[in-house]
Amino acid sequence: MKALRLYLWLVLIQVRSQMQYRVGFLLETLSVALGSIISFVTLALVLQKFEGIAGWSLGEVAFLFALVELSFGLMDMIFSGFDPDYFAAHTRQGTLDQYLLRPVSLTLQIFGSQFILRRLGRIFQGTLILVYAVQLVNIEWTVGKILYLPLVIAGMVLFFGGLFMLGATITFWTVERIEAVNILTYGGTELMSYPMTIYQDWMRRFFTYIVPAIFLNYYPSLYFLDRPDPFNMPFVVRFIAPVVGLGVFLAAYVFWRFGVRYYQSTGS
Amino acid sequence: MRVYWEIAKRALSRQLTYRTATLAGLATNFYFGLLRAAVMAALYGARAQVDGISLQAAITYTGLAQSLIAVISLLGWFEVMRSINKGEISSDLLRPIGYFKFWLAQDLGKAAAQLALRGIPLMLGYALFFDILLPQTLWHWLAVFLALGLAVLLSFSWRFLVNLVGFWVTDATSIGRVVYIFSWFLSGFLMPLRFFPDWFVRLCYLTPFPHTINTIVEIYLGVLTPGQMLRALLLQLAWFVGLTLACSWVLRRGIRHLVIQGG
Amino acid sequence: MFFGASEFDITKAQAHNDATKRLSQVVIRVHDLHKYFQVPIRQRGRFSALRSLLVRRHRLVKAVNGVSFQIGRGELVGYLGPNGAGKSTTIKMLTGLLVPTHGEISVNGRIPWKQREEHVKSLGAVFGFRSTLWWDLPVIESLELLRYIYDVPLARFKDNLREFRKILEMDAFINTPVRSLSLGQRVRADVCAALLHDPSLLFLDEPTIGLDVVAKERIRQFILHANRQRGTTVLLTTHDLSDVEKMCQRVMIIDRGKLLYDGQLESLRQRFGGKRELVVELVDEEDQISIEGAIVTSRQGAQVMFQFDRDQISASELIQRISSNYRIRDLSVREPDLEATIRRIYEQRLLEDAV
Ligand SMILES: Nc1ncnc2c1ncn2[C@@H]1O[C@H](COP(=O)(O)OP(=O)(O)O)[C@@H](O)[C@H]1O
Ligand SMILES: [Mg+2]
């Protein structure tokens, strides 16, 4: 309880100072939203022209795209303290010292250390496209689907959050941020926005068995859209998104707790 | 002239020292290229050609687009803005060299380095993974590099112009970002402009953006007749000259503004 | 200073006794502590970026290399050493920021890095050149947030704040955001923040670095206040010797990761101070002056300066000898200054094998 209140307090401080420059804040939010809207509009125009991709209609691809966008946007807001691009500054400049001096969980403090309100832009437009996609596709909603949707989003938030944590932890050794992690995070959102059949086998296998991205968006979407599975996996894999997400997150968390010991601070 | 040459050389060798970052950037660009190529292939399906672009050409296009990212700073370049905001500009202005040319020289040096370290290696990597198109004659290669050079100049001048907003707005990066995002679309970076309706493409060509990526791509892929090619190159040149004049006019007003406001 | 030195000695000696009494309650125990850092070597030459990507070469920096000491409850210890000696690294291990490479630390019976959260509750820390306060918040709001983080009862918080505000003279800037404070103000705010939760231990890493004389003095007063009035155990690193002279009875000297000296400031002077000086003003100008056990280093009219070694002759004996031959109008003893003493220790590595 105390932890939650402290987190909210830390977040509030940042929201307050970000709101001080209101025009700047609005423009930033707009530019963030604009980025994904433009890429979606391009995609929509092209899909219309080509009449879908790999047997998926515009609405179906939009559904994939929107789920990832929405989840990544949420994750980016909650986990931005662990964003390797930002976290690397802590290990480089030794500013983790000040968090370690306080009698509160370090993880909680890092969660509260960076909260970027303008990321709302991405969440907002992700929601918008999701609504649009759902209208376009005519999903047959059942109780199961309605209950499962938030779990899928939570699974992806944990998955991407885990990747952020992993990237942050690696900086304890490398000090510099590792760009390869961006391939998994930002590259992951791009990859997961399309049906997995379009990729070459080696790539799909990599994102099935090594980085289990396929279970987070593609398989749940097969369920929502009532599509058959071209890869003949057991039916149940459509429902493991939250478990996979949680697993990736927990693994990253254990790694993070281990990595903190290797924090070196900096020589003055 | 000599001094600008030296500035460009410094900028080039500075880029060479960030080699690890460059390598990582190359990997990222290449990975996204793979995804984009997969999307292209899936879009085409059984189609042989769309709007005069074959699948082979479309895949080559994704490689070109990815390899140009760093060369023309497509993801954003805000250095001038920053130096205005921080007040560093006053000391830059004390130097006996032109401010625009000072930055242009740096940008050219950087572009050359990025072409050598990221642009060309990426295309070579593409050639390993895919069966890409290559220009067949010397003249064709010449035209490609001419278009590339002009595109770098032209891209610099619009980026510089956007940066000058910093004279009037304190945190202009968000404005800058909005312009960059539009440029992804309008320049033909996200998709070849040919895929879009004619009236829309004509609209795009009213802005400077398609003269950067889309022009290079169309010249490279050989979808233009020699006459069209010449016209495209001349248009690039015209935009560069026009934007440069605009830059110097705005810069003068900006400096006057700065002097009156007292920095 | 007429015989003033000996009076000074008595107060110091008393303090020494107090300290030894308190030492029965050891709060910090450090045994054979080591901390090594792997520092990558920048490679030069062709393909260096690629090479360093594949195999990074490292240099091992032994920042702390076998340090042992104990500190008792209520002591105020100065930790001295030149730049890069290993002071900050030691403090960071004591506060739980760094995990030792080897060796044992126990603070209040806890292992700092293992029981970090419990551990930091009972300590306050100030790092001179880095603030632990929230950049965008006014000082008072930072302090209130800290009250919440440390669970300080409201009444206690108010009392402490009232007291600290007065001693540190913080009223002028308590509502100013930290980012707009001057360095002196910022350090004062940080010192205040470090003590609000009544910690039993206070660690200060170069608290007075870069401060003007007035701000330095204020902070020293405050540290002394915390130590005397509240019984807070204090360990402070510095390379400003006036800090040590004004506050500490006990000093530890570290250089290149090894402790060179641990003991009373006064005995440090006595052991390594080198030659003392006696300045005597005689009633008459004498032609020839010579005294056994001392040499005359300068003369100006009736004023004569003797240099002598404390091992061979005591000041009072020397004065007796002089006064039995000449008539003295006035005299004073000059101790070698601490700065010179310490410099001698570093330069000549006098203590290399002493500890
Ligand atoms: N995080 C670190 N990484 C690498 N080297 C370090 C680090 N911290 C300290 N050092 C090195 O360890 C030695 C001791 O540093 P430090 O404890 O900061 O000394 P002091 O505080 O006495 O000036 C120095 O050589 C310093 O460069
Ligand atoms: Mg230090």
mmCIF file of C-alpha atoms in Angstrom, chain A:
data_model
loop_
_atom_site.group_PDB
_atom_site.id
_atom_site.type_symbol
_atom_site.label_atom_id
_atom_site.label_comp_id
_atom_site.label_asym_id
_atom_site.label_seq_id
_atom_site.Cartn_x
_atom_site.Cartn_y
_atom_site.Cartn_z
ATOM 1 C CA MET A 1 0.000 0.000 0.000
ATOM 2 C CA LYS A 2 2.743 2.372 0.968
ATOM 3 C CA ALA A 3 4.633 1.323 -2.135
ATOM 4 C CA LEU A 4 1.686 2.149 -4.369
ATOM 5 C CA ARG A 5 1.175 5.540 -2.753
ATOM 6 C CA LEU A 6 4.834 6.338 -3.083
ATOM 7 C CA TYR A 7 4.758 5.340 -6.733
ATOM 8 C CA LEU A 8 1.771 7.583 -7.383
ATOM 9 C CA TRP A 9 3.502 10.415 -5.560
ATOM 10 C CA LEU A 10 6.638 10.070 -7.675
ATOM 11 C CA VAL A 11 4.533 9.970 -10.825
ATOM 12 C CA LEU A 12 2.530 12.986 -9.760
ATOM 13 C CA ILE A 13 5.674 15.065 -9.339
ATOM 14 C CA GLN A 14 6.594 14.413 -12.946
ATOM 15 C CA VAL A 15 3.143 14.930 -14.332
ATOM 16 C CA ARG A 16 3.031 18.261 -12.562
ATOM 17 C CA SER A 17 6.319 19.471 -13.975
ATOM 18 C CA GLN A 18 5.439 18.207 -17.460
ATOM 19 C CA MET A 19 2.157 20.056 -17.378
ATOM 20 C CA GLN A 20 3.963 23.296 -16.652
ATOM 21 C CA TYR A 21 4.860 23.722 -20.284
ATOM 22 C CA ARG A 22 1.396 23.144 -21.614
ATOM 23 C CA VAL A 23 1.915 24.049 -25.259
ATOM 24 C CA GLY A 24 5.034 21.960 -25.449
ATOM 25 C CA PHE A 25 3.193 19.081 -23.818
ATOM 26 C CA LEU A 26 0.298 19.217 -26.273
ATOM 27 C CA LEU A 27 2.596 19.402 -29.265
ATOM 28 C CA GLU A 28 4.683 16.494 -28.017
ATOM 29 C CA THR A 29 1.584 14.393 -27.441
ATOM 30 C CA LEU A 30 0.384 15.295 -30.886
ATOM 31 C CA SER A 31 3.684 14.399 -32.523
ATOM 32 C CA VAL A 32 3.771 11.026 -30.775
ATOM 33 C CA ALA A 33 0.227 10.230 -31.881
ATOM 34 C CA LEU A 34 0.892 11.542 -35.354
ATOM 35 C CA GLY A 35 3.823 9.183 -35.840
ATOM 36 C CA SER A 36 1.744 6.064 -35.477
ATOM 37 C CA ILE A 37 -1.321 7.508 -37.190
ATOM 38 C CA ILE A 38 0.709 8.303 -40.292
ATOM 39 C CA SER A 39 2.231 4.858 -40.421
ATOM 40 C CA PHE A 40 -1.222 3.373 -39.990
ATOM 41 C CA VAL A 41 -2.777 5.548 -42.693
ATOM 42 C CA THR A 42 -0.004 4.509 -45.084
ATOM 43 C CA LEU A 43 -0.579 0.893 -44.229
ATOM 44 C CA ALA A 44 -4.333 1.275 -44.684
ATOM 45 C CA LEU A 45 -3.958 2.932 -48.085
ATOM 46 C CA VAL A 46 -1.588 0.259 -49.300
ATOM 47 C CA LEU A 47 -3.695 -2.605 -47.964
ATOM 48 C CA GLN A 48 -6.714 -1.175 -49.690
ATOM 49 C CA LYS A 49 -4.826 -1.019 -52.922
ATOM 50 C CA PHE A 50 -3.467 -4.553 -52.614
ATOM 51 C CA GLU A 51 -6.715 -5.897 -51.144
ATOM 52 C CA GLY A 52 -5.190 -7.174 -47.938
ATOM 53 C CA ILE A 53 -2.013 -9.046 -47.185
ATOM 54 C CA ALA A 54 -1.483 -12.816 -47.073
ATOM 55 C CA GLY A 55 -5.221 -13.390 -46.912
ATOM 56 C CA TRP A 56 -5.774 -10.895 -44.100
ATOM 57 C CA SER A 57 -8.145 -7.982 -44.706
ATOM 58 C CA LEU A 58 -7.380 -4.386 -43.801
ATOM 59 C CA GLY A 59 -9.572 -4.676 -40.694
ATOM 60 C CA GLU A 60 -7.807 -7.796 -39.501
ATOM 61 C CA VAL A 61 -4.344 -6.313 -39.939
ATOM 62 C CA ALA A 62 -5.559 -3.139 -38.252
ATOM 63 C CA PHE A 63 -6.629 -5.276 -35.322
ATOM 64 C CA LEU A 64 -3.127 -6.770 -35.016
ATOM 65 C CA PHE A 65 -1.543 -3.364 -35.416
ATOM 66 C CA ALA A 66 -3.811 -1.646 -32.882
ATOM 67 C CA LEU A 67 -3.351 -4.283 -30.179
ATOM 68 C CA VAL A 68 0.410 -3.935 -30.365
ATOM 69 C CA GLU A 69 0.305 -0.161 -30.492
ATOM 70 C CA LEU A 70 -2.017 0.084 -27.523
ATOM 71 C CA SER A 71 -0.032 -2.405 -25.446
ATOM 72 C CA PHE A 72 3.323 -0.902 -26.317
ATOM 73 C CA GLY A 73 2.017 2.575 -25.518
ATOM 74 C CA LEU A 74 0.792 1.412 -22.114
ATOM 75 C CA MET A 75 4.037 -0.383 -21.455
ATOM 76 C CA ASP A 76 6.062 2.649 -22.495
ATOM 77 C CA MET A 77 4.228 4.736 -19.949
ATOM 78 C CA ILE A 78 4.590 2.263 -17.082
ATOM 79 C CA PHE A 79 8.087 0.993 -17.818
ATOM 80 C CA SER A 80 9.807 4.057 -19.186
ATOM 81 C CA GLY A 81 12.094 4.125 -16.137
ATOM 82 C CA PHE A 82 13.573 0.925 -17.545
ATOM 83 C CA ASP A 83 13.787 2.196 -21.118
ATOM 84 C CA PRO A 84 17.403 1.245 -21.916
ATOM 85 C CA ASP A 85 17.936 4.508 -23.786
ATOM 86 C CA TYR A 86 17.107 6.370 -20.617
ATOM 87 C CA PHE A 87 18.388 3.912 -18.046
ATOM 88 C CA ALA A 88 21.874 3.796 -19.579
ATOM 89 C CA ALA A 89 22.327 7.352 -18.322
ATOM 90 C CA HIS A 90 21.940 6.050 -14.757
ATOM 91 C CA THR A 91 24.704 3.522 -15.101
ATOM 92 C CA ARG A 92 26.916 5.881 -17.054
ATOM 93 C CA GLN A 93 26.572 8.780 -14.632
ATOM 94 C CA GLY A 94 26.179 6.752 -11.463
ATOM 95 C CA THR A 95 22.850 8.387 -10.620
ATOM 96 C CA LEU A 96 21.450 5.116 -9.332
ATOM 97 C CA ASP A 97 23.238 6.014 -6.085
ATOM 98 C CA GLN A 98 20.458 8.261 -4.954
ATOM 99 C CA TYR A 99 17.836 5.542 -5.308
ATOM 100 C CA LEU A 100 19.977 2.982 -3.541
ATOM 101 C CA LEU A 101 20.299 5.305 -0.561
ATOM 102 C CA ARG A 102 16.586 5.197 0.141
ATOM 103 C CA PRO A 103 14.874 2.542 2.204
ATOM 104 C CA VAL A 104 12.433 1.628 -0.557
ATOM 105 C CA SER A 105 12.561 -1.065 -3.192
ATOM 106 C CA LEU A 106 14.865 -0.038 -6.025
ATOM 107 C CA THR A 107 12.548 -1.551 -8.626
ATOM 108 C CA LEU A 108 9.656 0.536 -7.386
ATOM 109 C CA GLN A 109 11.764 3.664 -7.505
ATOM 110 C CA ILE A 110 12.845 2.993 -11.068
ATOM 111 C CA PHE A 111 9.222 2.464 -12.042
ATOM 112 C CA GLY A 112 8.517 5.861 -10.522
ATOM 113 C CA SER A 113 11.626 7.543 -11.881
ATOM 114 C CA GLN A 114 10.319 8.322 -15.318
ATOM 115 C CA PHE A 115 6.762 8.892 -16.329
ATOM 116 C CA ILE A 116 6.186 10.492 -19.688
ATOM 117 C CA LEU A 117 2.690 11.769 -20.035
ATOM 118 C CA ARG A 118 2.943 12.467 -23.742
ATOM 119 C CA ARG A 119 3.006 8.722 -24.360
ATOM 120 C CA LEU A 120 -0.728 9.028 -23.851
ATOM 121 C CA GLY A 121 -0.729 10.033 -27.501
ATOM 122 C CA ARG A 122 0.213 6.544 -28.563
ATOM 123 C CA ILE A 123 -2.264 4.864 -26.237
ATOM 124 C CA PHE A 124 -5.004 7.142 -27.465
ATOM 125 C CA GLN A 125 -4.426 6.466 -31.113
ATOM 126 C CA GLY A 126 -3.958 2.737 -30.467
ATOM 127 C CA THR A 127 -7.403 2.680 -28.891
ATOM 128 C CA LEU A 128 -8.834 4.637 -31.772
ATOM 129 C CA ILE A 129 -7.494 2.222 -34.371
ATOM 130 C CA LEU A 130 -8.634 -0.737 -32.288
ATOM 131 C CA VAL A 131 -12.180 0.604 -32.267
ATOM 132 C CA TYR A 132 -11.974 1.213 -36.017
ATOM 133 C CA ALA A 133 -10.639 -2.292 -36.632
ATOM 134 C CA VAL A 134 -13.306 -3.946 -34.524
ATOM 135 C CA GLN A 135 -15.986 -2.096 -36.508
ATOM 136 C CA LEU A 136 -14.415 -3.133 -39.766
ATOM 137 C CA VAL A 137 -13.983 -6.814 -38.972
ATOM 138 C CA ASN A 138 -17.285 -7.607 -37.307
ATOM 139 C CA ILE A 139 -15.814 -9.755 -34.592
ATOM 140 C CA GLU A 140 -18.278 -12.172 -33.061
ATOM 141 C CA TRP A 141 -17.901 -11.208 -29.442
ATOM 142 C CA THR A 142 -18.335 -13.878 -26.808
ATOM 143 C CA VAL A 143 -17.859 -13.580 -23.052
ATOM 144 C CA GLY A 144 -14.587 -15.430 -23.414
ATOM 145 C CA LYS A 145 -13.269 -12.954 -25.976
ATOM 146 C CA ILE A 146 -14.317 -9.958 -23.929
ATOM 147 C CA LEU A 147 -12.596 -11.321 -20.845
ATOM 148 C CA TYR A 148 -9.499 -12.390 -22.742
ATOM 149 C CA LEU A 149 -8.807 -9.082 -24.511
ATOM 150 C CA PRO A 150 -7.497 -7.193 -21.438
ATOM 151 C CA LEU A 151 -5.409 -10.236 -20.526
ATOM 152 C CA VAL A 152 -3.763 -10.197 -23.939
ATOM 153 C CA ILE A 153 -2.971 -6.519 -23.554
ATOM 154 C CA ALA A 154 -1.569 -7.160 -20.070
ATOM 155 C CA GLY A 155 0.520 -10.006 -21.484
ATOM 156 C CA MET A 156 2.058 -7.752 -24.095
ATOM 157 C CA VAL A 157 2.682 -4.981 -21.579
ATOM 158 C CA LEU A 158 4.601 -7.484 -19.442
ATOM 159 C CA PHE A 159 6.420 -8.893 -22.454
ATOM 160 C CA PHE A 160 7.682 -5.557 -23.748
ATOM 161 C CA GLY A 161 8.272 -4.379 -20.192
ATOM 162 C CA GLY A 162 10.420 -7.448 -19.612
ATOM 163 C CA LEU A 163 12.433 -6.619 -22.719
ATOM 164 C CA PHE A 164 12.970 -3.076 -21.415
ATOM 165 C CA MET A 165 14.111 -4.482 -18.088
ATOM 166 C CA LEU A 166 16.471 -6.849 -19.844
ATOM 167 C CA GLY A 167 17.957 -4.002 -21.860
ATOM 168 C CA ALA A 168 18.317 -1.877 -18.730
ATOM 169 C CA THR A 169 20.034 -4.687 -16.831
ATOM 170 C CA ILE A 170 22.549 -5.295 -19.589
ATOM 171 C CA THR A 171 23.794 -1.734 -19.147
ATOM 172 C CA PHE A 172 25.167 -2.719 -15.724
ATOM 173 C CA TRP A 173 27.894 -4.499 -17.662
ATOM 174 C CA THR A 174 28.099 -2.579 -20.892
ATOM 175 C CA VAL A 175 27.401 0.906 -19.482
ATOM 176 C CA GLU A 176 26.429 1.919 -22.999
ATOM 177 C CA ARG A 177 22.962 1.042 -24.155
ATOM 178 C CA ILE A 178 22.693 -1.936 -26.435
ATOM 179 C CA GLU A 179 20.963 -1.220 -29.701
ATOM 180 C CA ALA A 180 20.176 -4.881 -30.267
ATOM 181 C CA VAL A 181 17.490 -4.584 -27.621
ATOM 182 C CA ASN A 182 15.777 -1.965 -29.751
ATOM 183 C CA ILE A 183 15.522 -4.568 -32.459
ATOM 184 C CA LEU A 184 13.478 -6.674 -30.068
ATOM 185 C CA THR A 185 11.317 -3.867 -28.679
ATOM 186 C CA TYR A 186 10.659 -1.417 -31.491
ATOM 187 C CA GLY A 187 11.426 -4.087 -34.039
ATOM 188 C CA GLY A 188 9.062 -6.381 -32.152
ATOM 189 C CA THR A 189 6.124 -4.006 -32.489
ATOM 190 C CA GLU A 190 6.730 -3.790 -36.220
ATOM 191 C CA LEU A 191 7.040 -7.542 -36.564
ATOM 192 C CA MET A 192 3.923 -8.246 -34.527
ATOM 193 C CA SER A 193 1.800 -5.834 -36.552
ATOM 194 C CA TYR A 194 1.578 -8.313 -39.448
ATOM 195 C CA PRO A 195 0.380 -11.917 -39.758
ATOM 196 C CA MET A 196 3.321 -14.193 -39.009
ATOM 197 C CA THR A 197 2.904 -16.127 -42.255
ATOM 198 C CA ILE A 198 4.598 -13.361 -44.202
ATOM 199 C CA TYR A 199 8.009 -13.980 -42.656
ATOM 200 C CA GLN A 200 10.561 -16.538 -43.696
ATOM 201 C CA ASP A 201 10.672 -19.721 -41.651
ATOM 202 C CA TRP A 202 13.909 -19.004 -39.807
ATOM 203 C CA MET A 203 12.566 -15.665 -38.687
ATOM 204 C CA ARG A 204 9.263 -17.088 -37.531
ATOM 205 C CA ARG A 205 11.022 -19.859 -35.626
ATOM 206 C CA PHE A 206 13.236 -17.323 -33.924
ATOM 207 C CA PHE A 207 10.184 -15.380 -32.777
ATOM 208 C CA THR A 208 8.475 -18.560 -31.643
ATOM 209 C CA TYR A 209 11.110 -20.494 -29.749
ATOM 210 C CA ILE A 210 13.697 -17.923 -28.769
ATOM 211 C CA VAL A 211 11.713 -14.747 -28.368
ATOM 212 C CA PRO A 212 8.143 -16.027 -28.010
ATOM 213 C CA ALA A 213 6.547 -13.007 -29.651
ATOM 214 C CA ILE A 214 4.218 -15.088 -31.800
ATOM 215 C CA PHE A 215 2.082 -16.117 -28.818
ATOM 216 C CA LEU A 216 1.462 -12.599 -27.643
ATOM 217 C CA ASN A 217 -0.384 -11.038 -30.519
ATOM 218 C CA TYR A 218 -0.688 -13.379 -33.479
ATOM 219 C CA TYR A 219 -2.206 -16.417 -31.787
ATOM 220 C CA PRO A 220 -4.653 -14.489 -29.585
ATOM 221 C CA SER A 221 -5.747 -12.604 -32.709
ATOM 222 C CA LEU A 222 -6.439 -15.887 -34.500
ATOM 223 C CA TYR A 223 -8.843 -16.560 -31.648
ATOM 224 C CA PHE A 224 -10.499 -13.145 -31.723
ATOM 225 C CA LEU A 225 -10.816 -13.209 -35.498
ATOM 226 C CA ASP A 226 -11.808 -16.905 -35.646
ATOM 227 C CA ARG A 227 -9.058 -17.704 -38.109
ATOM 228 C CA PRO A 228 -7.464 -21.112 -38.632
ATOM 229 C CA ASP A 229 -3.865 -21.749 -37.578
ATOM 230 C CA PRO A 230 -1.578 -22.237 -40.595
ATOM 231 C CA PHE A 231 1.213 -23.656 -38.418
ATOM 232 C CA ASN A 232 -0.885 -26.402 -36.797
ATOM 233 C CA MET A 233 0.069 -25.671 -33.235
ATOM 234 C CA PRO A 234 -2.174 -26.967 -30.435
ATOM 235 C CA PHE A 235 -5.355 -24.914 -30.106
ATOM 236 C CA VAL A 236 -4.431 -23.905 -26.584
ATOM 237 C CA VAL A 237 -1.516 -21.696 -27.697
ATOM 238 C CA ARG A 238 -4.086 -19.050 -28.535
ATOM 239 C CA PHE A 239 -4.652 -18.606 -24.825
ATOM 240 C CA ILE A 240 -1.158 -18.549 -23.383
ATOM 241 C CA ALA A 241 -0.392 -14.882 -24.096
ATOM 242 C CA PRO A 242 -0.717 -13.715 -20.469
ATOM 243 C CA VAL A 243 1.368 -16.630 -19.227
ATOM 244 C CA VAL A 244 4.111 -16.061 -21.787
ATOM 245 C CA GLY A 245 4.111 -12.335 -21.031
ATOM 246 C CA LEU A 246 4.336 -12.966 -17.319
ATOM 247 C CA GLY A 247 7.080 -15.550 -17.835
ATOM 248 C CA VAL A 248 9.221 -13.160 -19.881
ATOM 249 C CA PHE A 249 8.676 -10.445 -17.307
ATOM 250 C CA LEU A 250 9.577 -12.665 -14.361
ATOM 251 C CA ALA A 251 12.690 -13.951 -16.076
ATOM 252 C CA ALA A 252 13.722 -10.372 -16.789
ATOM 253 C CA TYR A 253 12.963 -9.406 -13.201
ATOM 254 C CA VAL A 254 15.180 -12.151 -11.802
ATOM 255 C CA PHE A 255 17.937 -11.080 -14.168
ATOM 256 C CA TRP A 256 17.458 -7.475 -13.070
ATOM 257 C CA ARG A 257 17.746 -8.345 -9.382
ATOM 258 C CA PHE A 258 20.908 -10.256 -10.163
ATOM 259 C CA GLY A 259 22.338 -7.471 -12.315
ATOM 260 C CA VAL A 260 21.912 -4.739 -9.714
ATOM 261 C CA ARG A 261 24.771 -6.300 -7.772
ATOM 262 C CA TYR A 262 27.057 -5.438 -10.635
ATOM 263 C CA TYR A 263 26.200 -1.796 -10.489
ATOM 264 C CA GLN A 264 29.511 -0.014 -10.312
ATOM 265 C CA SER A 265 28.520 3.564 -9.603
ATOM 266 C CA THR A 266 31.122 5.959 -11.026
ATOM 267 C CA GLY A 267 34.435 7.296 -9.925
ATOM 268 C CA SER A 268 34.084 10.979 -9.169
#
